Amino acid sequence: MAATDAPAAVVEGARRRAAARTGDAPRWWLLASLLSILAAWLLLSYLLGPAVFPGPGETLQFLWREVERGRLWRHVGATLERVFVAFAVSMVVGVAVGIFMGTLRWVERLGSAWLLTGLSIPRIVPIVAAYILIGLNDVAAIVAIVLVVVPTVVTQIQEGARALDYKLVQMAQAFRVPRWTVLRRVVAPQLYPYIAGTARTAMSLAWKMVVFAELVGRSSGVGYQISFYFQMFDMRGILAYGLAMIIILAAVDRLMMLLWDRYAFRWRAQGTVWTGPASVG
Amino acid sequence: MSRGAGIVVQGVSKVYRLPGGKADRPALHDVNLTVAPGEFVGLLGPSGCGKTTLLNIISGLDSDYSGTVRFTAPDGAASFRPVIGYVFQEARLLPWLTVRDNLRLVLPARGKETERDARIEAWLARVGLEGYGDYFPGQLSVGMQQRVAVARALMIEPDVLVMDEPFSALDELTALKLRDELLALWSETGCTVLFVTHNPLEAVYLADRVAVMSPGPGRIVGELDVAAHVGRPREADDPAVWRLSRQAVALLRSTERS
């Protein structure tokens, strides 16, 4: 007997909703938004004078000179390295702790005060403390950044672990699916939306903290360059490095979104059954 | 391939312990039920009488109970661990896997992969879903999803098939079709079926025997021997089916406490 009840309308509706979400209209608005920033920058530079607040032209010129001198990549590279190490460590630790806190009640109770402390401590404190306790080196900087980023990751992953659909786990158990396969095929996919959402937050937080840590106690990286040009009172350097960071972070963020969308769109945009948590994404 | 294990449930009771340990809620009270190998037994009872709890105990998902559950092999072997297929009320397919991968998930990794894939395709065809292997569950209607769930449960060649109100979320027309398809598949495979429902007509139409449960804490208050009165194949509007279904309703009514 043929199954005649193919829900073509359902699929079509989902496609239209997806198109409305990623369609052309937002792209124009993004362009308009970028142009308005550029206009504000030009206006500010015109009002204050290019010596005090250089415009986009002077800043790009300066940026190019840093490229020619080979400084830009050295410092941006150093920062990127720290960011990725800190990000990776924070995600691994945060996801693991978050899953335990979301599924085991005693871990949640034990960890609640840690979490509260971690979330409310002024972010400069772990940085300065790590420099004093460990020394003025990269290990200290990364330890401090991980300490700042992990609580944020934990809270979001914990929420995902709490929302796990145990009916699907029970189904897998009824069919005697091996434990490892259950974890990989049934549990993990339910956490992916939360991990993807958390990754964006963690990346941008790690980024800001690295610059901060470099400014306080490293002799390389974007944060160090910004503090150097601050001492020289050269606004062009500060803006140039700031601009470079914004462009790279935006590119990394887009890339992460793209990778996630490519994975999720396959079933999620068309799905009518389990569309994932609504709060993240 | 006449497989099918017998089921012997003796004096099974179950209490749900609530946090704090104060108000324990009894779910099952001294349940006794014997199912012969290859038999199709309907378990009929009102909502909340512990039907699902009993299924979970029989299928091994719940081991916190008193009493005994035994299985007898078709050849009479003593300690026997049957393969159990489970169809839930909702299809419980993984939305991020295609239909084919959903089926692949529950197939034990034995034998050649090409053989397993061939088995999946064959079962998709048997439930009328040929060519739907690459679809995601979200692209299928509820009825089609439940067909996949039936294929998933039967594909593992179960000795016992347990079904927990599998058609209650479907429209009646689809449910009618799926009931007949189920009966056809059952007669082909010969597995033992334990079918939970709150629909007396459905229970009588499908089962050889219907066990009626009381409201919670559930126990079995009576049985109807359908096979003795109605042969197969059956007609949904057979007067005998209607008569037995009225008897089932009377049994259900007699247990009401108000």
Coordinates of C-alpha atoms in Angstrom, one line a residue:
Chain A
M1 CA 0.0 0.0 0.0
A2 CA 1.5 3.4 -1.0
A3 CA 1.7 6.1 1.6
T4 CA -0.3 8.8 -0.1
D5 CA -0.2 11.4 2.6
A6 CA 3.1 13.3 1.7
P7 CA 2.9 16.6 3.3
A8 CA 4.2 18.7 0.5
A9 CA 2.5 21.8 1.9
V10 CA 4.4 21.4 5.2
V11 CA 7.8 21.2 3.4
E12 CA 6.9 24.2 1.2
G13 CA 5.8 26.3 4.2
A14 CA 9.1 25.6 6.0
R15 CA 11.1 26.5 3.0
R16 CA 9.3 29.8 2.7
R17 CA 9.9 30.6 6.4
A18 CA 13.6 29.7 6.0
A19 CA 13.8 32.0 2.9
A20 CA 12.2 34.8 4.8
R21 CA 14.8 34.4 7.6
T22 CA 17.9 34.4 5.4
G23 CA 16.6 36.2 2.3
D24 CA 17.6 39.3 0.6
A25 CA 15.9 41.9 2.8
P26 CA 18.3 41.5 5.8
R27 CA 21.3 41.7 3.5
W28 CA 20.3 45.3 2.4
W29 CA 19.7 46.3 6.0
L30 CA 23.2 45.0 6.9
L31 CA 24.7 47.2 4.2
A32 CA 22.7 50.2 5.4
S33 CA 23.8 49.5 8.9
L34 CA 27.4 49.3 7.9
L35 CA 27.1 52.5 5.9
S36 CA 25.6 54.3 8.9
I37 CA 28.6 53.4 11.0
L38 CA 31.0 54.7 8.3
A39 CA 29.0 57.9 8.1
A40 CA 29.1 58.4 11.9
W41 CA 32.9 57.7 11.8
L42 CA 33.4 60.3 9.0
L43 CA 31.3 62.8 10.8
L44 CA 33.1 62.4 14.1
S45 CA 36.5 62.7 12.4
Y46 CA 35.3 65.9 10.6
L47 CA 34.0 67.4 13.8
L48 CA 37.0 66.6 16.0
G49 CA 39.7 67.0 13.3
P50 CA 41.7 64.1 11.8
A51 CA 44.6 64.7 14.2
V52 CA 42.4 63.9 17.2
F53 CA 40.1 61.3 15.6
P54 CA 41.4 60.0 12.3
G55 CA 38.8 59.0 9.7
P56 CA 38.5 55.7 7.9
G57 CA 41.0 56.8 5.2
E58 CA 43.9 57.6 7.6
T59 CA 43.2 54.5 9.6
L60 CA 43.3 52.2 6.6
Q61 CA 46.5 53.9 5.5
F62 CA 48.0 53.3 8.9
L63 CA 46.8 49.7 8.9
W64 CA 48.5 49.2 5.5
R65 CA 51.8 50.6 6.9
E66 CA 51.6 48.1 9.8
V67 CA 51.1 45.3 7.2
E68 CA 54.2 46.5 5.2
R69 CA 56.3 46.5 8.4
G70 CA 55.2 43.0 9.1
R71 CA 53.8 44.1 12.5
L72 CA 50.1 43.5 11.9
W73 CA 50.3 39.7 11.3
R74 CA 52.8 39.2 14.1
H75 CA 50.6 40.8 16.7
V76 CA 47.2 39.6 15.3
G77 CA 48.7 36.1 14.9
A78 CA 49.8 36.1 18.6
T79 CA 46.3 37.2 19.7
L80 CA 44.6 34.7 17.5
E81 CA 46.7 31.9 18.9
R82 CA 45.7 32.8 22.5
V83 CA 42.1 33.2 21.5
F84 CA 41.8 29.8 19.9
V85 CA 43.6 28.0 22.7
A86 CA 41.5 29.7 25.4
F87 CA 38.3 29.2 23.4
A88 CA 39.0 25.5 22.8
V89 CA 39.9 24.8 26.4
S90 CA 36.9 26.8 27.7
M91 CA 34.5 24.9 25.4
V92 CA 35.8 21.4 26.3
V93 CA 35.7 22.2 30.0
G94 CA 32.5 24.1 29.9
V95 CA 30.5 21.6 27.9
A96 CA 31.7 18.7 30.1
V97 CA 30.9 20.5 33.3
G98 CA 27.6 21.8 31.9
I99 CA 26.4 18.3 31.0
F100 CA 27.2 17.1 34.5
M101 CA 25.5 20.0 36.1
G102 CA 22.4 19.7 33.9
T103 CA 22.0 16.0 34.5
L104 CA 23.2 15.2 38.0
R105 CA 21.4 17.1 40.7
W106 CA 24.2 16.8 43.3
V107 CA 26.7 18.3 40.9
E108 CA 24.3 21.1 40.2
R109 CA 23.9 21.9 43.9
L110 CA 27.6 21.6 44.5
G111 CA 28.5 23.8 41.6
S112 CA 25.9 26.6 42.0
A113 CA 28.0 28.8 44.3
W114 CA 31.0 28.3 42.0
L115 CA 28.9 29.4 39.1
L116 CA 27.6 32.4 40.8
T117 CA 31.1 33.5 41.8
G118 CA 32.4 32.9 38.3
L119 CA 29.7 34.9 36.7
S120 CA 29.8 37.9 39.0
I121 CA 33.6 38.3 39.7
P122 CA 35.0 41.4 37.9
R123 CA 36.8 40.1 34.9
I124 CA 40.1 41.9 35.7
V125 CA 40.5 39.9 39.0
P126 CA 41.3 36.5 37.5
I127 CA 43.7 38.1 35.0
V128 CA 45.7 40.0 37.6
A129 CA 45.6 37.1 40.1
A130 CA 46.8 34.7 37.4
Y131 CA 49.7 37.0 36.5
I132 CA 50.7 37.2 40.2
L133 CA 50.3 33.5 41.0
I134 CA 51.6 32.0 37.7
G135 CA 53.8 34.7 36.3
L136 CA 53.7 37.1 33.4
N137 CA 53.3 34.5 30.6
D138 CA 50.9 33.0 28.2
V139 CA 49.8 30.2 30.5
A140 CA 48.6 32.7 33.1
A141 CA 46.8 34.7 30.4
I142 CA 45.0 31.6 29.1
V143 CA 44.2 30.2 32.5
A144 CA 42.6 33.5 33.5
I145 CA 40.6 33.7 30.3
V146 CA 39.3 30.1 30.6
L147 CA 38.2 31.0 34.2
V148 CA 36.2 33.9 32.9
V149 CA 34.7 32.1 29.9
V150 CA 33.8 28.7 31.4
P151 CA 31.0 29.8 33.7
T152 CA 29.2 31.4 30.7
V153 CA 29.6 28.2 28.7
V154 CA 28.4 26.1 31.7
T155 CA 25.2 28.0 32.2
Q156 CA 24.1 27.7 28.6
I157 CA 25.1 24.0 28.2
Q158 CA 23.4 23.2 31.6
E159 CA 20.2 24.5 30.2
G160 CA 20.5 22.3 27.1
A161 CA 21.3 19.2 29.3
R162 CA 18.2 19.9 31.4
A163 CA 16.0 20.1 28.3
L164 CA 17.2 16.6 27.0
D165 CA 14.3 14.6 25.6
Y166 CA 14.5 11.4 27.6
K167 CA 11.8 9.7 25.5
L168 CA 14.3 9.4 22.7
V169 CA 16.9 8.0 25.1
Q170 CA 14.3 5.5 26.4
M171 CA 13.5 4.4 22.8
A172 CA 17.2 3.7 22.2
Q173 CA 17.4 1.8 25.5
A174 CA 14.4 -0.3 24.5
F175 CA 16.1 -1.3 21.3
R176 CA 19.4 -2.1 23.2
V177 CA 21.4 0.5 21.3
P178 CA 24.9 0.5 22.7
R179 CA 25.6 3.2 25.2
W180 CA 28.3 5.0 23.2
T181 CA 26.0 5.2 20.2
V182 CA 23.2 6.6 22.3
L183 CA 25.5 9.3 23.5
R184 CA 26.7 10.1 20.0
R185 CA 23.5 9.8 18.0
V186 CA 20.7 10.5 20.5
V187 CA 22.1 12.8 23.2
A188 CA 24.8 14.8 21.5
P189 CA 22.6 16.1 18.6
Q190 CA 20.1 17.5 21.2
L191 CA 23.0 19.5 22.6
Y192 CA 24.4 20.8 19.3
P193 CA 22.1 23.9 19.1
Y194 CA 23.2 24.9 22.6
I195 CA 26.9 24.2 21.8
A196 CA 26.6 26.3 18.6
G197 CA 25.0 29.2 20.4
T198 CA 27.4 29.0 23.3
A199 CA 30.4 28.9 20.9
R200 CA 29.5 32.3 19.5
T201 CA 29.3 33.8 23.0
A202 CA 32.4 32.1 24.2
M203 CA 34.4 33.2 21.1
S204 CA 33.5 36.9 21.4
L205 CA 34.1 36.8 25.2
A206 CA 37.5 35.0 24.8
W207 CA 38.4 37.6 22.2
K208 CA 37.8 40.6 24.4
M209 CA 39.5 39.0 27.4
V210 CA 42.6 38.2 25.4
V211 CA 43.0 41.8 24.3
F212 CA 42.5 42.8 27.9
A213 CA 45.0 40.3 29.2
E214 CA 47.6 41.4 26.6
L215 CA 47.1 45.0 27.6
V216 CA 47.8 44.3 31.2
G217 CA 50.7 41.9 31.0
R218 CA 52.0 40.7 27.6
S219 CA 54.5 42.1 25.2
S220 CA 52.9 41.0 22.0
G221 CA 49.4 40.8 20.5
V222 CA 46.7 43.3 19.6
G223 CA 46.2 44.3 23.2
Y224 CA 49.9 45.1 23.6
Q225 CA 49.8 47.2 20.4
I226 CA 46.8 49.2 21.6
S227 CA 48.5 50.0 24.9
F228 CA 51.7 50.9 23.0
Y229 CA 49.8 53.4 20.8
F230 CA 47.9 54.6 23.8
Q231 CA 51.2 55.6 25.4
M232 CA 52.2 57.3 22.1
F233 CA 48.8 59.0 22.1
D234 CA 48.4 57.8 18.5
M235 CA 44.7 57.4 17.9
R236 CA 45.4 55.9 14.4
G237 CA 47.1 52.8 15.9
I238 CA 44.3 52.3 18.4
L239 CA 41.7 52.5 15.7
A240 CA 43.7 50.5 13.2
Y241 CA 44.1 47.5 15.5
G242 CA 40.5 47.8 16.8
L243 CA 39.3 47.7 13.2
A244 CA 41.5 44.7 12.3
M245 CA 40.0 42.8 15.3
I246 CA 36.4 43.6 14.4
I247 CA 36.9 42.4 10.8
I248 CA 38.5 39.1 11.9
L249 CA 36.0 38.5 14.7
A250 CA 33.0 39.1 12.3
A251 CA 34.6 36.7 9.8
V252 CA 35.1 34.0 12.4
D253 CA 31.5 34.5 13.7
R254 CA 30.1 34.2 10.2
L255 CA 32.1 31.1 9.5
M256 CA 30.8 29.5 12.7
M257 CA 27.3 30.4 11.8
L258 CA 27.7 29.1 8.3
L259 CA 29.1 25.7 9.5
W260 CA 26.2 25.4 12.0
D261 CA 23.5 26.3 9.5
R262 CA 24.8 23.9 6.9
Y263 CA 24.5 21.1 9.5
A264 CA 21.2 22.1 11.0
F265 CA 19.4 23.1 7.9
R266 CA 19.3 19.6 6.6
W267 CA 16.6 18.5 9.0
R268 CA 15.8 21.5 11.2
A269 CA 14.4 24.0 8.7
Q270 CA 12.0 21.4 7.4
G271 CA 11.3 19.7 10.6
T272 CA 7.9 19.8 12.3
V273 CA 8.7 17.4 15.1
W274 CA 11.6 18.5 17.1
T275 CA 12.8 22.0 16.2
G276 CA 15.3 22.4 18.9
P277 CA 15.4 24.8 21.8
A278 CA 13.9 28.2 20.9
S279 CA 16.1 30.2 23.1
V280 CA 19.4 29.7 21.3
G281 CA 20.4 30.2 17.7
Chain B
M1 CA 9.7 -18.0 10.7
S2 CA 7.5 -18.7 13.6
R3 CA 9.3 -17.2 16.6
G4 CA 7.5 -15.6 19.4
A5 CA 8.2 -16.0 23.1
G6 CA 5.7 -16.7 25.8
I7 CA 5.3 -14.2 28.6
V8 CA 4.6 -15.0 32.2
V9 CA 3.9 -12.1 34.6
Q10 CA 3.4 -13.2 38.2
G11 CA 2.3 -11.0 41.1
V12 CA 3.9 -7.8 39.7
S13 CA 3.4 -4.7 41.8
K14 CA 5.0 -1.3 41.4
V15 CA 5.1 1.7 43.6
Y16 CA 6.3 5.1 42.3
R17 CA 8.3 6.7 45.1
L18 CA 8.0 10.4 45.1
P19 CA 10.8 12.6 46.3
G20 CA 10.6 13.2 50.0
G21 CA 9.4 9.6 50.6
K22 CA 6.0 10.6 51.8
A23 CA 3.2 10.1 49.4
D24 CA 4.1 6.9 47.5
R25 CA 1.8 6.3 44.5
P26 CA 1.0 2.6 43.8
A27 CA 0.9 2.0 40.0
L28 CA 0.4 -1.7 39.7
H29 CA -1.1 -4.2 42.2
D30 CA -0.5 -7.9 41.9
V31 CA -0.7 -8.2 38.1
N32 CA -0.9 -11.7 36.7
L33 CA -0.8 -12.3 33.0
T34 CA 0.2 -15.2 30.8
V35 CA 0.7 -14.8 27.1
A36 CA 1.3 -17.8 24.8
P37 CA 4.0 -17.8 22.1
G38 CA 2.7 -16.1 19.0
E39 CA -0.4 -14.8 20.7
F40 CA -1.8 -11.4 20.2
V41 CA -3.0 -10.0 23.5
G42 CA -4.7 -6.7 23.9
L43 CA -4.2 -4.9 27.2
L44 CA -7.2 -2.6 27.8
G45 CA -7.6 0.0 30.5
P46 CA -8.4 3.6 31.3
S47 CA -5.7 6.3 31.2
G48 CA -3.4 6.2 34.1
C49 CA -4.0 2.6 35.1
G50 CA -0.4 1.6 34.7
K51 CA -0.5 0.0 31.2
T52 CA 2.7 1.8 30.1
T53 CA 4.3 0.9 33.4
L54 CA 3.6 -2.8 32.8
L55 CA 5.0 -2.6 29.3
N56 CA 8.1 -0.9 30.6
I57 CA 8.6 -3.7 33.2
I58 CA 8.0 -6.4 30.6
S59 CA 10.4 -4.9 28.1
G60 CA 13.1 -4.4 30.7
L61 CA 13.1 -0.6 30.7
D62 CA 11.9 -0.6 34.3
S63 CA 13.5 -3.0 36.8
D64 CA 12.2 -1.4 40.0
Y65 CA 9.2 -3.7 40.8
S66 CA 8.2 -6.7 42.9
G67 CA 7.0 -10.0 41.4
T68 CA 8.4 -11.9 38.5
V69 CA 8.4 -11.6 34.7
R70 CA 9.6 -14.6 32.8
F71 CA 9.8 -15.5 29.1
T72 CA 9.5 -18.9 27.7
A73 CA 11.2 -19.8 24.4
P74 CA 9.1 -21.4 21.7
D75 CA 11.1 -24.6 22.3
G76 CA 10.6 -24.4 26.0
A77 CA 14.1 -23.4 27.0
A78 CA 14.3 -22.2 30.6
S79 CA 16.2 -18.9 30.9
F80 CA 15.5 -17.0 27.8
R81 CA 16.1 -13.4 26.9
P82 CA 13.8 -12.4 24.1
V83 CA 14.4 -9.7 21.5
I84 CA 11.8 -7.1 22.1
G85 CA 10.4 -4.6 19.6
Y86 CA 8.8 -1.5 21.0
V87 CA 6.3 0.8 19.3
F88 CA 5.5 3.9 21.3
Q89 CA 2.5 6.2 21.2
E90 CA 4.6 8.8 19.3
A91 CA 6.9 7.5 16.6
R92 CA 10.0 8.6 18.6
L93 CA 12.2 8.9 15.5
L94 CA 15.4 10.9 15.8
P95 CA 14.6 14.1 13.8
W96 CA 18.3 14.6 12.8
L97 CA 18.6 11.2 11.1
T98 CA 17.0 10.2 7.8
V99 CA 14.5 7.4 7.9
R100 CA 17.1 5.0 6.7
D101 CA 19.6 6.0 9.5
N102 CA 16.8 5.8 12.1
L103 CA 16.4 2.2 11.1
R104 CA 20.1 1.6 10.9
L105 CA 20.5 2.8 14.5
V106 CA 18.6 -0.1 16.0
L107 CA 20.0 -2.9 13.8
P108 CA 22.7 -4.8 15.7
A109 CA 26.1 -4.4 13.9
R110 CA 26.2 -8.0 12.8
G111 CA 26.7 -9.4 9.3
K112 CA 27.5 -7.5 6.2
E113 CA 26.5 -3.9 5.9
T114 CA 25.0 -4.5 2.4
E115 CA 22.8 -7.2 3.9
R116 CA 21.6 -4.8 6.6
D117 CA 20.9 -2.1 4.1
A118 CA 18.9 -4.6 2.0
R119 CA 16.9 -5.5 5.1
I120 CA 16.1 -1.8 5.7
E121 CA 14.9 -1.3 2.2
A122 CA 12.8 -4.4 2.3
W123 CA 11.1 -3.3 5.5
L124 CA 10.5 0.2 4.1
A125 CA 8.7 -1.5 1.2
R126 CA 6.7 -3.7 3.6
V127 CA 5.3 -0.8 5.5
G128 CA 4.5 1.0 2.2
L129 CA 7.4 3.6 2.4
E130 CA 9.5 2.5 -0.6
G131 CA 11.7 5.3 -1.6
Y132 CA 11.3 7.3 1.6
G133 CA 14.7 6.2 3.1
D134 CA 16.4 9.6 2.5
Y135 CA 13.5 11.7 4.0
F136 CA 13.8 13.2 7.4
P137 CA 11.0 12.3 9.9
G138 CA 9.9 16.0 9.9
Q139 CA 9.1 15.6 6.2
L140 CA 6.7 12.7 6.8
S141 CA 3.1 12.8 8.1
V142 CA 2.4 11.4 11.5
G143 CA 0.9 8.2 10.0
M144 CA 4.1 7.7 7.9
Q145 CA 6.3 8.3 10.9
Q146 CA 4.4 5.6 12.8
R147 CA 4.9 3.2 9.9
V148 CA 8.6 3.8 10.2
A149 CA 8.3 3.0 13.9
V150 CA 6.5 -0.2 13.1
A151 CA 9.2 -1.2 10.6
R152 CA 11.9 -0.3 13.2
A153 CA 10.3 -2.6 15.8
L154 CA 9.7 -5.6 13.4
M155 CA 13.0 -5.3 11.5
I156 CA 15.0 -6.6 14.5
E157 CA 12.9 -9.8 14.3
P158 CA 11.5 -9.6 17.7
D159 CA 10.2 -12.5 19.8
V160 CA 7.9 -10.1 21.5
L161 CA 6.4 -6.9 20.0
V162 CA 5.1 -4.5 22.6
M163 CA 2.9 -1.6 21.4
D164 CA 1.8 1.3 23.6
E165 CA -1.3 2.9 22.1
P166 CA 0.5 3.1 18.8
F167 CA -2.4 4.3 16.7
S168 CA -4.2 6.6 19.2
A169 CA -2.6 9.8 17.8
L170 CA -3.7 9.0 14.3
D171 CA -6.9 10.0 12.5
E172 CA -9.3 7.1 12.3
L173 CA -8.9 6.4 8.6
T174 CA -5.1 6.0 8.9
A175 CA -5.5 4.0 12.1
L176 CA -7.9 1.6 10.3
K177 CA -5.3 1.0 7.5
L178 CA -2.4 0.6 9.9
R179 CA -4.4 -1.9 12.1
D180 CA -4.9 -4.2 9.1
E181 CA -1.3 -3.8 8.0
L182 CA -0.2 -4.7 11.5
L183 CA -2.3 -7.9 11.5
A184 CA -0.9 -8.9 8.1
L185 CA 2.7 -8.4 9.4
W186 CA 1.9 -10.2 12.6
S187 CA 0.6 -13.3 10.7
E188 CA 3.8 -13.2 8.5
T189 CA 6.3 -12.9 11.4
G190 CA 4.5 -14.9 14.0
C191 CA 5.9 -12.9 16.9
T192 CA 4.0 -12.5 20.2
V193 CA 2.2 -9.1 20.5
L194 CA 1.2 -7.2 23.6
F195 CA -0.9 -4.3 22.5
V196 CA -1.9 -1.6 25.0
T197 CA -4.9 0.6 24.2
H198 CA -7.8 2.4 25.8
N199 CA -10.0 1.8 22.8
P200 CA -12.2 -1.4 23.4
L201 CA -13.1 -1.8 19.8
E202 CA -9.5 -1.6 18.7
A203 CA -8.5 -4.2 21.3
V204 CA -11.2 -6.6 20.3
Y205 CA -10.7 -6.1 16.6
L206 CA -6.9 -6.9 16.8
A207 CA -6.4 -9.3 19.7
D208 CA -6.8 -13.1 20.3
R209 CA -7.4 -12.2 23.9
V210 CA -8.1 -9.0 25.7
A211 CA -7.0 -8.4 29.3
V212 CA -8.9 -5.6 31.0
M213 CA -7.2 -3.5 33.7
S214 CA -8.7 -1.5 36.5
P215 CA -8.0 2.2 37.2
G216 CA -4.7 2.7 39.1
P217 CA -3.3 0.9 41.0
G218 CA -3.8 -1.3 38.0
R219 CA -4.6 -5.0 38.1
I220 CA -6.2 -7.3 35.7
V221 CA -9.9 -7.6 36.4
G222 CA -11.0 -9.9 33.6
E223 CA -10.2 -11.4 30.2
L224 CA -12.1 -11.8 27.0
D225 CA -11.4 -14.8 24.7
V226 CA -11.9 -13.1 21.4
A227 CA -10.4 -15.8 19.3
A228 CA -13.0 -18.3 20.5
H229 CA -15.8 -16.1 19.1
V230 CA -14.4 -14.4 16.1
G231 CA -12.2 -15.9 13.4
R232 CA -9.7 -14.2 11.2
P233 CA -9.6 -12.3 8.9
R234 CA -12.1 -10.0 10.8
E235 CA -14.4 -7.3 9.6
A236 CA -14.5 -4.1 11.7
D237 CA -18.3 -4.1 11.5
D238 CA -18.6 -7.8 12.5
P239 CA -21.5 -8.0 15.1
A240 CA -19.4 -10.4 17.2
V241 CA -16.7 -7.8 17.4
W242 CA -19.2 -5.2 18.5
R243 CA -20.7 -7.5 21.1
L244 CA -17.3 -8.4 22.6
S245 CA -16.3 -4.8 22.7
R246 CA -19.5 -4.0 24.6
Q247 CA -18.6 -6.7 27.1
A248 CA -15.1 -5.1 27.4
V249 CA -16.8 -1.8 28.2
A250 CA -19.0 -3.4 30.8
L251 CA -15.9 -4.9 32.4
L252 CA -14.2 -1.5 32.4
R253 CA -17.3 0.1 33.9
S254 CA -17.5 -2.5 36.7
T255 CA -14.1 -1.4 38.0
E256 CA -15.1 2.3 38.3
R257 CA -15.1 3.3 41.9
S258 CA -17.5 6.3 42.0

